């Protein structure tokens, strides 16, 4: 009888392992630092055998992970690029895009900065380096310190598209990994300026600057009154299946979209 006990334990361990499923999600820091972890916690409450592996290292990494098959869901705060679609096609991958939330890219300055508003033209001049001193845009004299996301970030690309007429960032701009890092650096630097998603605008030590009189909000993003509004996405290889489909469906459901709004994004419904 004793000879069979290890066998029973082994079979039991295999059965437990078979029940547990891991969902690998990679990509956007905008989605992956706050929103997707909160969605995953609520999803796990309903599906306790599910585990998540979430890596928020920029939209480019999420799209690449779908192409190379290392993630079931890629998070992105920008659309795919033609070269990414071509690379996917070469590997037999077809992107399925699902809009999961809307967002506004807020321009932030240190809370002690006297600047009360900026125009779209001034924002372009600041981030391209055409304007290098706050006195040129109504502030106190001082060299502007510009903080941006790194090149793998979808927000980095989208801000160039929406705010900079696709021009390059100023050579002196400092590239940071995430929204929280930008907010932290701007809060520490009286001459700092940067941009973050809506979910990151409540950080202490910063303030959001209106652009041409418009503040980023649910109403201005949906009504397109705010100039730096954009959708955010999940990407999958074709129609999602299994656990990935369940999580995508949960995200766009009423329960998921309630979390979207609670975190600070604008729901799609």
PDB file of C-alpha atoms in Angstrom:
ATOM      1  CA  UNK A   1       0.000   0.000   0.000  1.00  0.00           C
ATOM      2  CA  UNK A   2       2.847   2.371   0.863  1.00  0.00           C
ATOM      3  CA  UNK A   3       4.276   1.981  -2.639  1.00  0.00           C
ATOM      4  CA  UNK A   4       1.274   3.775  -4.150  1.00  0.00           C
ATOM      5  CA  UNK A   5       1.312   6.906  -1.954  1.00  0.00           C
ATOM      6  CA  UNK A   6       3.992   8.810  -3.987  1.00  0.00           C
ATOM      7  CA  UNK A   7       2.100   7.987  -7.169  1.00  0.00           C
ATOM      8  CA  UNK A   8      -1.114   9.437  -5.749  1.00  0.00           C
ATOM      9  CA  UNK A   9       0.698  12.604  -4.652  1.00  0.00           C
ATOM     10  CA  UNK A  10       2.314  12.998  -8.082  1.00  0.00           C
ATOM     11  CA  UNK A  11      -0.999  12.621  -9.883  1.00  0.00           C
ATOM     12  CA  UNK A  12      -2.575  15.130  -7.503  1.00  0.00           C
ATOM     13  CA  UNK A  13       0.222  17.664  -8.177  1.00  0.00           C
ATOM     14  CA  UNK A  14      -0.239  17.266 -11.931  1.00  0.00           C
ATOM     15  CA  UNK A  15      -3.974  17.809 -11.563  1.00  0.00           C
ATOM     16  CA  UNK A  16      -3.406  21.040  -9.610  1.00  0.00           C
ATOM     17  CA  UNK A  17      -0.892  22.261 -12.205  1.00  0.00           C
ATOM     18  CA  UNK A  18      -3.326  21.479 -14.994  1.00  0.00           C
ATOM     19  CA  UNK A  19      -6.010  23.596 -13.338  1.00  0.00           C
ATOM     20  CA  UNK A  20      -3.744  26.639 -12.851  1.00  0.00           C
ATOM     21  CA  UNK A  21      -3.377  28.887 -15.902  1.00  0.00           C
ATOM     22  CA  UNK A  22      -1.018  31.800 -16.471  1.00  0.00           C
ATOM     23  CA  UNK A  23      -1.887  34.738 -18.711  1.00  0.00           C
ATOM     24  CA  UNK A  24       1.152  36.605 -20.037  1.00  0.00           C
ATOM     25  CA  UNK A  25       0.505  40.287 -20.807  1.00  0.00           C
ATOM     26  CA  UNK A  26       3.264  42.621 -22.004  1.00  0.00           C
ATOM     27  CA  UNK A  27       3.543  46.182 -23.257  1.00  0.00           C
ATOM     28  CA  UNK A  28       2.368  49.682 -22.379  1.00  0.00           C
ATOM     29  CA  UNK A  29       3.317  51.233 -19.044  1.00  0.00           C
ATOM     30  CA  UNK A  30       0.294  53.535 -19.362  1.00  0.00           C
ATOM     31  CA  UNK A  31      -1.988  50.484 -19.145  1.00  0.00           C
ATOM     32  CA  UNK A  32       0.293  48.074 -17.331  1.00  0.00           C
ATOM     33  CA  UNK A  33       1.396  50.091 -14.307  1.00  0.00           C
ATOM     34  CA  UNK A  34      -2.065  50.612 -12.802  1.00  0.00           C
ATOM     35  CA  UNK A  35      -5.062  49.595 -14.902  1.00  0.00           C
ATOM     36  CA  UNK A  36      -4.264  46.052 -16.001  1.00  0.00           C
ATOM     37  CA  UNK A  37      -3.006  44.994 -12.538  1.00  0.00           C
ATOM     38  CA  UNK A  38      -6.290  46.190 -11.017  1.00  0.00           C
ATOM     39  CA  UNK A  39      -8.296  44.437 -13.720  1.00  0.00           C
ATOM     40  CA  UNK A  40      -6.278  41.265 -13.110  1.00  0.00           C
ATOM     41  CA  UNK A  41      -6.973  41.367  -9.355  1.00  0.00           C
ATOM     42  CA  UNK A  42     -10.713  41.565  -9.948  1.00  0.00           C
ATOM     43  CA  UNK A  43     -10.495  38.842 -12.609  1.00  0.00           C
ATOM     44  CA  UNK A  44      -8.581  36.578 -10.214  1.00  0.00           C
ATOM     45  CA  UNK A  45     -11.276  37.051  -7.601  1.00  0.00           C
ATOM     46  CA  UNK A  46     -13.659  35.408 -10.071  1.00  0.00           C
ATOM     47  CA  UNK A  47     -11.109  32.922 -11.462  1.00  0.00           C
ATOM     48  CA  UNK A  48      -8.879  31.968  -8.502  1.00  0.00           C
ATOM     49  CA  UNK A  49      -6.839  29.432 -10.505  1.00  0.00           C
ATOM     50  CA  UNK A  50      -5.559  32.154 -12.838  1.00  0.00           C
ATOM     51  CA  UNK A  51      -2.138  33.757 -12.437  1.00  0.00           C
ATOM     52  CA  UNK A  52      -0.841  36.773 -14.344  1.00  0.00           C
ATOM     53  CA  UNK A  53       2.590  37.653 -15.665  1.00  0.00           C
ATOM     54  CA  UNK A  54       2.424  41.394 -16.462  1.00  0.00           C
ATOM     55  CA  UNK A  55       5.432  43.245 -17.898  1.00  0.00           C
ATOM     56  CA  UNK A  56       4.865  46.971 -18.519  1.00  0.00           C
ATOM     57  CA  UNK A  57       7.921  48.065 -20.506  1.00  0.00           C
ATOM     58  CA  UNK A  58       6.379  50.054 -23.354  1.00  0.00           C
ATOM     59  CA  UNK A  59       3.926  49.502 -26.206  1.00  0.00           C
ATOM     60  CA  UNK A  60       6.667  48.426 -28.616  1.00  0.00           C
ATOM     61  CA  UNK A  61       7.559  45.493 -26.356  1.00  0.00           C
ATOM     62  CA  UNK A  62       3.926  44.370 -26.187  1.00  0.00           C
ATOM     63  CA  UNK A  63       3.476  44.408 -29.947  1.00  0.00           C
ATOM     64  CA  UNK A  64       6.792  42.566 -30.391  1.00  0.00           C
ATOM     65  CA  UNK A  65       5.639  39.953 -27.868  1.00  0.00           C
ATOM     66  CA  UNK A  66       2.584  39.165 -29.982  1.00  0.00           C
ATOM     67  CA  UNK A  67       4.766  38.839 -33.078  1.00  0.00           C
ATOM     68  CA  UNK A  68       7.204  36.447 -31.382  1.00  0.00           C
ATOM     69  CA  UNK A  69       4.537  34.593 -29.406  1.00  0.00           C
ATOM     70  CA  UNK A  70       5.847  35.371 -25.911  1.00  0.00           C
ATOM     71  CA  UNK A  71       2.587  36.940 -24.695  1.00  0.00           C
ATOM     72  CA  UNK A  72      -1.103  36.259 -25.241  1.00  0.00           C
ATOM     73  CA  UNK A  73      -2.030  39.947 -24.911  1.00  0.00           C
ATOM     74  CA  UNK A  74       0.010  42.978 -25.914  1.00  0.00           C
ATOM     75  CA  UNK A  75      -0.867  46.300 -24.268  1.00  0.00           C
ATOM     76  CA  UNK A  76      -0.398  49.418 -26.394  1.00  0.00           C
ATOM     77  CA  UNK A  77      -1.124  53.131 -26.128  1.00  0.00           C
ATOM     78  CA  UNK A  78      -0.610  53.555 -29.882  1.00  0.00           C
ATOM     79  CA  UNK A  79      -1.702  51.732 -33.039  1.00  0.00           C
ATOM     80  CA  UNK A  80       0.597  49.238 -34.718  1.00  0.00           C
ATOM     81  CA  UNK A  81       3.066  50.593 -37.267  1.00  0.00           C
ATOM     82  CA  UNK A  82       3.208  49.340 -40.894  1.00  0.00           C
ATOM     83  CA  UNK A  83       6.602  47.718 -40.287  1.00  0.00           C
ATOM     84  CA  UNK A  84       5.183  45.839 -37.284  1.00  0.00           C
ATOM     85  CA  UNK A  85       2.250  44.588 -39.349  1.00  0.00           C
ATOM     86  CA  UNK A  86       4.717  43.429 -42.033  1.00  0.00           C
ATOM     87  CA  UNK A  87       6.914  41.671 -39.452  1.00  0.00           C
ATOM     88  CA  UNK A  88       3.844  39.962 -38.012  1.00  0.00           C
ATOM     89  CA  UNK A  89       2.650  38.834 -41.441  1.00  0.00           C
ATOM     90  CA  UNK A  90       6.070  37.316 -42.149  1.00  0.00           C
ATOM     91  CA  UNK A  91       5.587  35.119 -39.067  1.00  0.00           C
ATOM     92  CA  UNK A  92       1.973  34.251 -39.822  1.00  0.00           C
ATOM     93  CA  UNK A  93       0.644  36.591 -37.148  1.00  0.00           C
ATOM     94  CA  UNK A  94      -2.435  38.753 -37.729  1.00  0.00           C
ATOM     95  CA  UNK A  95      -3.081  41.513 -35.223  1.00  0.00           C
ATOM     96  CA  UNK A  96      -6.502  41.756 -33.645  1.00  0.00           C
ATOM     97  CA  UNK A  97      -6.944  45.212 -32.101  1.00  0.00           C
ATOM     98  CA  UNK A  98      -9.352  45.802 -29.209  1.00  0.00           C
ATOM     99  CA  UNK A  99      -9.896  49.312 -27.865  1.00  0.00           C
ATOM    100  CA  UNK A 100      -9.995  49.039 -24.057  1.00  0.00           C
ATOM    101  CA  UNK A 101     -10.005  52.671 -22.820  1.00  0.00           C
ATOM    102  CA  UNK A 102      -9.516  56.262 -23.905  1.00  0.00           C
ATOM    103  CA  UNK A 103      -6.866  58.500 -22.430  1.00  0.00           C
ATOM    104  CA  UNK A 104      -5.640  62.072 -22.513  1.00  0.00           C
ATOM    105  CA  UNK A 105      -1.924  62.867 -22.401  1.00  0.00           C
ATOM    106  CA  UNK A 106      -1.691  65.596 -19.775  1.00  0.00           C
ATOM    107  CA  UNK A 107       1.117  68.158 -19.862  1.00  0.00           C
ATOM    108  CA  UNK A 108       2.401  68.597 -16.302  1.00  0.00           C
ATOM    109  CA  UNK A 109       4.651  71.134 -14.586  1.00  0.00           C
ATOM    110  CA  UNK A 110       5.922  71.524 -11.042  1.00  0.00           C
ATOM    111  CA  UNK A 111       3.186  72.761  -8.701  1.00  0.00           C
ATOM    112  CA  UNK A 112       5.290  75.874  -7.936  1.00  0.00           C
ATOM    113  CA  UNK A 113       5.479  76.851 -11.620  1.00  0.00           C
ATOM    114  CA  UNK A 114       3.460  80.073 -12.179  1.00  0.00           C
ATOM    115  CA  UNK A 115       2.530  79.135 -15.774  1.00  0.00           C
ATOM    116  CA  UNK A 116      -1.266  78.804 -15.866  1.00  0.00           C
ATOM    117  CA  UNK A 117      -1.801  77.648 -19.461  1.00  0.00           C
ATOM    118  CA  UNK A 118      -0.026  76.854 -22.700  1.00  0.00           C
ATOM    119  CA  UNK A 119      -0.969  76.901 -26.361  1.00  0.00           C
ATOM    120  CA  UNK A 120      -0.440  73.945 -28.686  1.00  0.00           C
ATOM    121  CA  UNK A 121       2.296  75.941 -30.406  1.00  0.00           C
ATOM    122  CA  UNK A 122       4.084  76.574 -27.103  1.00  0.00           C
ATOM    123  CA  UNK A 123       3.926  72.876 -26.200  1.00  0.00           C
ATOM    124  CA  UNK A 124       5.497  72.002 -29.550  1.00  0.00           C
ATOM    125  CA  UNK A 125       8.216  74.612 -29.005  1.00  0.00           C
ATOM    126  CA  UNK A 126       8.988  73.381 -25.479  1.00  0.00           C
ATOM    127  CA  UNK A 127       9.290  69.699 -26.311  1.00  0.00           C
ATOM    128  CA  UNK A 128      11.261  70.222 -29.532  1.00  0.00           C
ATOM    129  CA  UNK A 129      13.630  72.638 -27.810  1.00  0.00           C
ATOM    130  CA  UNK A 130      12.682  75.719 -29.843  1.00  0.00           C
ATOM    131  CA  UNK A 131      11.888  77.376 -26.501  1.00  0.00           C
ATOM    132  CA  UNK A 132      14.389  76.689 -23.723  1.00  0.00           C
ATOM    133  CA  UNK A 133      13.450  79.178 -20.989  1.00  0.00           C
ATOM    134  CA  UNK A 134      10.188  79.496 -19.058  1.00  0.00           C
ATOM    135  CA  UNK A 135      10.231  83.286 -19.482  1.00  0.00           C
ATOM    136  CA  UNK A 136       9.407  82.767 -23.185  1.00  0.00           C
ATOM    137  CA  UNK A 137       6.014  81.238 -22.301  1.00  0.00           C
ATOM    138  CA  UNK A 138       4.967  83.462 -19.419  1.00  0.00           C
ATOM    139  CA  UNK A 139       6.857  81.783 -16.610  1.00  0.00           C
ATOM    140  CA  UNK A 140       9.682  82.784 -14.279  1.00  0.00           C
ATOM    141  CA  UNK A 141      13.087  82.859 -15.958  1.00  0.00           C
ATOM    142  CA  UNK A 142      14.775  79.464 -15.774  1.00  0.00           C
ATOM    143  CA  UNK A 143      16.033  76.768 -18.116  1.00  0.00           C
ATOM    144  CA  UNK A 144      13.261  74.310 -19.013  1.00  0.00           C
ATOM    145  CA  UNK A 145      13.918  70.679 -18.038  1.00  0.00           C
ATOM    146  CA  UNK A 146      11.951  68.394 -20.358  1.00  0.00           C
ATOM    147  CA  UNK A 147      11.033  64.844 -19.324  1.00  0.00           C
ATOM    148  CA  UNK A 148       9.680  62.345 -21.865  1.00  0.00           C
ATOM    149  CA  UNK A 149       9.013  58.641 -22.082  1.00  0.00           C
ATOM    150  CA  UNK A 150      11.578  56.341 -23.674  1.00  0.00           C
ATOM    151  CA  UNK A 151      11.499  55.292 -27.320  1.00  0.00           C
ATOM    152  CA  UNK A 152       9.706  51.972 -26.694  1.00  0.00           C
ATOM    153  CA  UNK A 153       6.745  53.876 -25.252  1.00  0.00           C
ATOM    154  CA  UNK A 154       3.549  54.333 -27.218  1.00  0.00           C
ATOM    155  CA  UNK A 155       2.980  57.625 -25.423  1.00  0.00           C
ATOM    156  CA  UNK A 156       6.392  58.812 -26.661  1.00  0.00           C
ATOM    157  CA  UNK A 157       5.245  58.175 -30.243  1.00  0.00           C
ATOM    158  CA  UNK A 158       1.701  59.465 -29.794  1.00  0.00           C
ATOM    159  CA  UNK A 159       2.829  62.719 -28.200  1.00  0.00           C
ATOM    160  CA  UNK A 160       5.150  63.345 -31.154  1.00  0.00           C
ATOM    161  CA  UNK A 161       2.191  62.744 -33.446  1.00  0.00           C
ATOM    162  CA  UNK A 162      -0.375  64.771 -31.515  1.00  0.00           C
ATOM    163  CA  UNK A 163       1.684  67.622 -30.084  1.00  0.00           C
ATOM    164  CA  UNK A 164       4.911  67.974 -32.043  1.00  0.00           C
ATOM    165  CA  UNK A 165       3.924  67.586 -35.709  1.00  0.00           C
ATOM    166  CA  UNK A 166       6.111  64.447 -35.736  1.00  0.00           C
ATOM    167  CA  UNK A 167       9.214  66.508 -34.973  1.00  0.00           C
ATOM    168  CA  UNK A 168      12.032  65.128 -32.804  1.00  0.00           C
ATOM    169  CA  UNK A 169      12.275  65.775 -29.100  1.00  0.00           C
ATOM    170  CA  UNK A 170      14.844  68.290 -27.853  1.00  0.00           C
ATOM    171  CA  UNK A 171      18.303  66.647 -27.551  1.00  0.00           C
ATOM    172  CA  UNK A 172      18.391  67.746 -23.902  1.00  0.00           C
ATOM    173  CA  UNK A 173      15.135  65.937 -23.003  1.00  0.00           C
ATOM    174  CA  UNK A 174      15.481  63.212 -20.403  1.00  0.00           C
ATOM    175  CA  UNK A 175      13.881  59.881 -21.280  1.00  0.00           C
ATOM    176  CA  UNK A 176      12.205  57.951 -18.472  1.00  0.00           C
ATOM    177  CA  UNK A 177      10.627  54.499 -18.285  1.00  0.00           C
ATOM    178  CA  UNK A 178       7.146  55.330 -17.031  1.00  0.00           C
ATOM    179  CA  UNK A 179       4.425  57.836 -16.179  1.00  0.00           C
ATOM    180  CA  UNK A 180       5.153  57.642 -12.456  1.00  0.00           C
ATOM    181  CA  UNK A 181       8.836  58.401 -13.008  1.00  0.00           C
ATOM    182  CA  UNK A 182       8.002  61.493 -15.077  1.00  0.00           C
ATOM    183  CA  UNK A 183       5.576  62.756 -12.426  1.00  0.00           C
ATOM    184  CA  UNK A 184       8.207  62.173  -9.737  1.00  0.00           C
ATOM    185  CA  UNK A 185      10.945  64.080 -11.582  1.00  0.00           C
ATOM    186  CA  UNK A 186       8.682  67.022 -12.437  1.00  0.00           C
ATOM    187  CA  UNK A 187       7.575  67.185  -8.788  1.00  0.00           C
ATOM    188  CA  UNK A 188      11.219  67.484  -7.708  1.00  0.00           C
ATOM    189  CA  UNK A 189      12.241  70.077 -10.322  1.00  0.00           C
ATOM    190  CA  UNK A 190      10.694  73.595 -10.272  1.00  0.00           C
ATOM    191  CA  UNK A 191      11.664  73.983 -13.948  1.00  0.00           C
ATOM    192  CA  UNK A 192      10.457  70.536 -15.000  1.00  0.00           C
ATOM    193  CA  UNK A 193       7.813  69.734 -17.613  1.00  0.00           C
ATOM    194  CA  UNK A 194       6.598  66.386 -18.874  1.00  0.00           C
ATOM    195  CA  UNK A 195       3.487  64.433 -19.838  1.00  0.00           C
ATOM    196  CA  UNK A 196       1.521  61.594 -18.254  1.00  0.00           C
ATOM    197  CA  UNK A 197      -1.692  59.677 -18.838  1.00  0.00           C
ATOM    198  CA  UNK A 198      -4.873  60.726 -17.041  1.00  0.00           C
ATOM    199  CA  UNK A 199      -4.455  58.051 -14.364  1.00  0.00           C
ATOM    200  CA  UNK A 200      -1.207  59.670 -13.211  1.00  0.00           C
ATOM    201  CA  UNK A 201      -2.266  63.319 -12.854  1.00  0.00           C
ATOM    202  CA  UNK A 202      -3.042  63.132  -9.111  1.00  0.00           C
ATOM    203  CA  UNK A 203       0.600  62.751  -8.059  1.00  0.00           C
ATOM    204  CA  UNK A 204       1.745  65.250  -5.451  1.00  0.00           C
ATOM    205  CA  UNK A 205       3.990  68.134  -6.453  1.00  0.00           C
ATOM    206  CA  UNK A 206       2.670  68.524 -10.004  1.00  0.00           C
ATOM    207  CA  UNK A 207      -0.132  70.359 -11.764  1.00  0.00           C
ATOM    208  CA  UNK A 208      -1.816  69.839 -15.111  1.00  0.00           C
ATOM    209  CA  UNK A 209      -1.595  72.740 -17.557  1.00  0.00           C
ATOM    210  CA  UNK A 210      -4.616  73.558 -19.785  1.00  0.00           C
ATOM    211  CA  UNK A 211      -3.822  73.458 -23.515  1.00  0.00           C
ATOM    212  CA  UNK A 212      -5.563  76.205 -25.486  1.00  0.00           C
ATOM    213  CA  UNK A 213      -7.936  76.442 -22.537  1.00  0.00           C
ATOM    214  CA  UNK A 214      -8.825  72.722 -22.474  1.00  0.00           C
ATOM    215  CA  UNK A 215      -8.072  70.425 -19.536  1.00  0.00           C
ATOM    216  CA  UNK A 216      -7.866  66.655 -20.058  1.00  0.00           C
ATOM    217  CA  UNK A 217     -11.035  65.067 -18.660  1.00  0.00           C
ATOM    218  CA  UNK A 218     -13.606  62.417 -19.496  1.00  0.00           C
ATOM    219  CA  UNK A 219     -15.746  65.027 -21.254  1.00  0.00           C
ATOM    220  CA  UNK A 220     -12.941  66.737 -23.194  1.00  0.00           C
ATOM    221  CA  UNK A 221     -11.385  63.435 -24.273  1.00  0.00           C
ATOM    222  CA  UNK A 222     -14.674  61.963 -25.512  1.00  0.00           C
ATOM    223  CA  UNK A 223     -15.745  65.258 -27.074  1.00  0.00           C
ATOM    224  CA  UNK A 224     -12.308  65.688 -28.662  1.00  0.00           C
ATOM    225  CA  UNK A 225     -11.988  69.170 -27.154  1.00  0.00           C
ATOM    226  CA  UNK A 226      -8.667  68.143 -25.630  1.00  0.00           C
ATOM    227  CA  UNK A 227      -5.989  67.993 -28.345  1.00  0.00           C
ATOM    228  CA  UNK A 228      -3.891  65.136 -26.938  1.00  0.00           C
ATOM    229  CA  UNK A 229      -6.555  62.428 -26.615  1.00  0.00           C
ATOM    230  CA  UNK A 230      -6.005  58.866 -27.825  1.00  0.00           C
ATOM    231  CA  UNK A 231      -7.408  55.325 -27.540  1.00  0.00           C
ATOM    232  CA  UNK A 232      -5.487  52.508 -25.861  1.00  0.00           C
ATOM    233  CA  UNK A 233      -5.482  48.898 -27.024  1.00  0.00           C
ATOM    234  CA  UNK A 234      -4.995  45.213 -26.402  1.00  0.00           C
ATOM    235  CA  UNK A 235      -3.443  43.288 -29.291  1.00  0.00           C
ATOM    236  CA  UNK A 236      -3.766  39.553 -29.807  1.00  0.00           C
ATOM    237  CA  UNK A 237      -2.781  37.138 -32.566  1.00  0.00           C
ATOM    238  CA  UNK A 238      -6.131  36.897 -34.336  1.00  0.00           C
ATOM    239  CA  UNK A 239      -9.294  36.552 -32.302  1.00  0.00           C
ATOM    240  CA  UNK A 240      -8.354  35.831 -28.688  1.00  0.00           C
ATOM    241  CA  UNK A 241      -9.191  32.399 -27.337  1.00  0.00           C
ATOM    242  CA  UNK A 242      -9.295  30.707 -23.961  1.00  0.00           C
ATOM    243  CA  UNK A 243      -8.066  32.704 -20.994  1.00  0.00           C
ATOM    244  CA  UNK A 244      -6.978  35.647 -23.151  1.00  0.00           C
ATOM    245  CA  UNK A 245     -10.507  35.948 -24.563  1.00  0.00           C
ATOM    246  CA  UNK A 246     -11.988  35.804 -21.077  1.00  0.00           C
ATOM    247  CA  UNK A 247      -9.744  38.640 -19.895  1.00  0.00           C
ATOM    248  CA  UNK A 248     -10.344  40.794 -22.990  1.00  0.00           C
ATOM    249  CA  UNK A 249     -14.088  40.263 -22.607  1.00  0.00           C
ATOM    250  CA  UNK A 250     -13.881  41.153 -18.913  1.00  0.00           C
ATOM    251  CA  UNK A 251     -11.942  44.359 -19.651  1.00  0.00           C
ATOM    252  CA  UNK A 252     -14.576  45.662 -22.081  1.00  0.00           C
ATOM    253  CA  UNK A 253     -17.510  44.482 -19.947  1.00  0.00           C
ATOM    254  CA  UNK A 254     -19.447  46.874 -17.718  1.00  0.00           C
ATOM    255  CA  UNK A 255     -17.550  45.587 -14.664  1.00  0.00           C
ATOM    256  CA  UNK A 256     -14.186  46.060 -16.382  1.00  0.00           C
ATOM    257  CA  UNK A 257     -15.052  49.507 -17.679  1.00  0.00           C
ATOM    258  CA  UNK A 258     -16.083  50.558 -14.178  1.00  0.00           C
ATOM    259  CA  UNK A 259     -12.505  49.794 -13.102  1.00  0.00           C
ATOM    260  CA  UNK A 260     -11.226  51.698 -16.161  1.00  0.00           C
ATOM    261  CA  UNK A 261     -13.054  54.792 -14.897  1.00  0.00           C
ATOM    262  CA  UNK A 262     -12.040  54.284 -11.268  1.00  0.00           C
ATOM    263  CA  UNK A 263      -8.363  54.137 -12.212  1.00  0.00           C
ATOM    264  CA  UNK A 264      -8.667  57.413 -14.134  1.00  0.00           C
ATOM    265  CA  UNK A 265      -9.118  56.410 -17.760  1.00  0.00           C
ATOM    266  CA  UNK A 266     -12.117  57.205 -19.937  1.00  0.00           C
ATOM    267  CA  UNK A 267     -14.367  54.172 -20.546  1.00  0.00           C
ATOM    268  CA  UNK A 268     -15.243  53.082 -24.068  1.00  0.00           C
ATOM    269  CA  UNK A 269     -18.913  52.731 -23.067  1.00  0.00           C
TER     270      UNK A 269
END
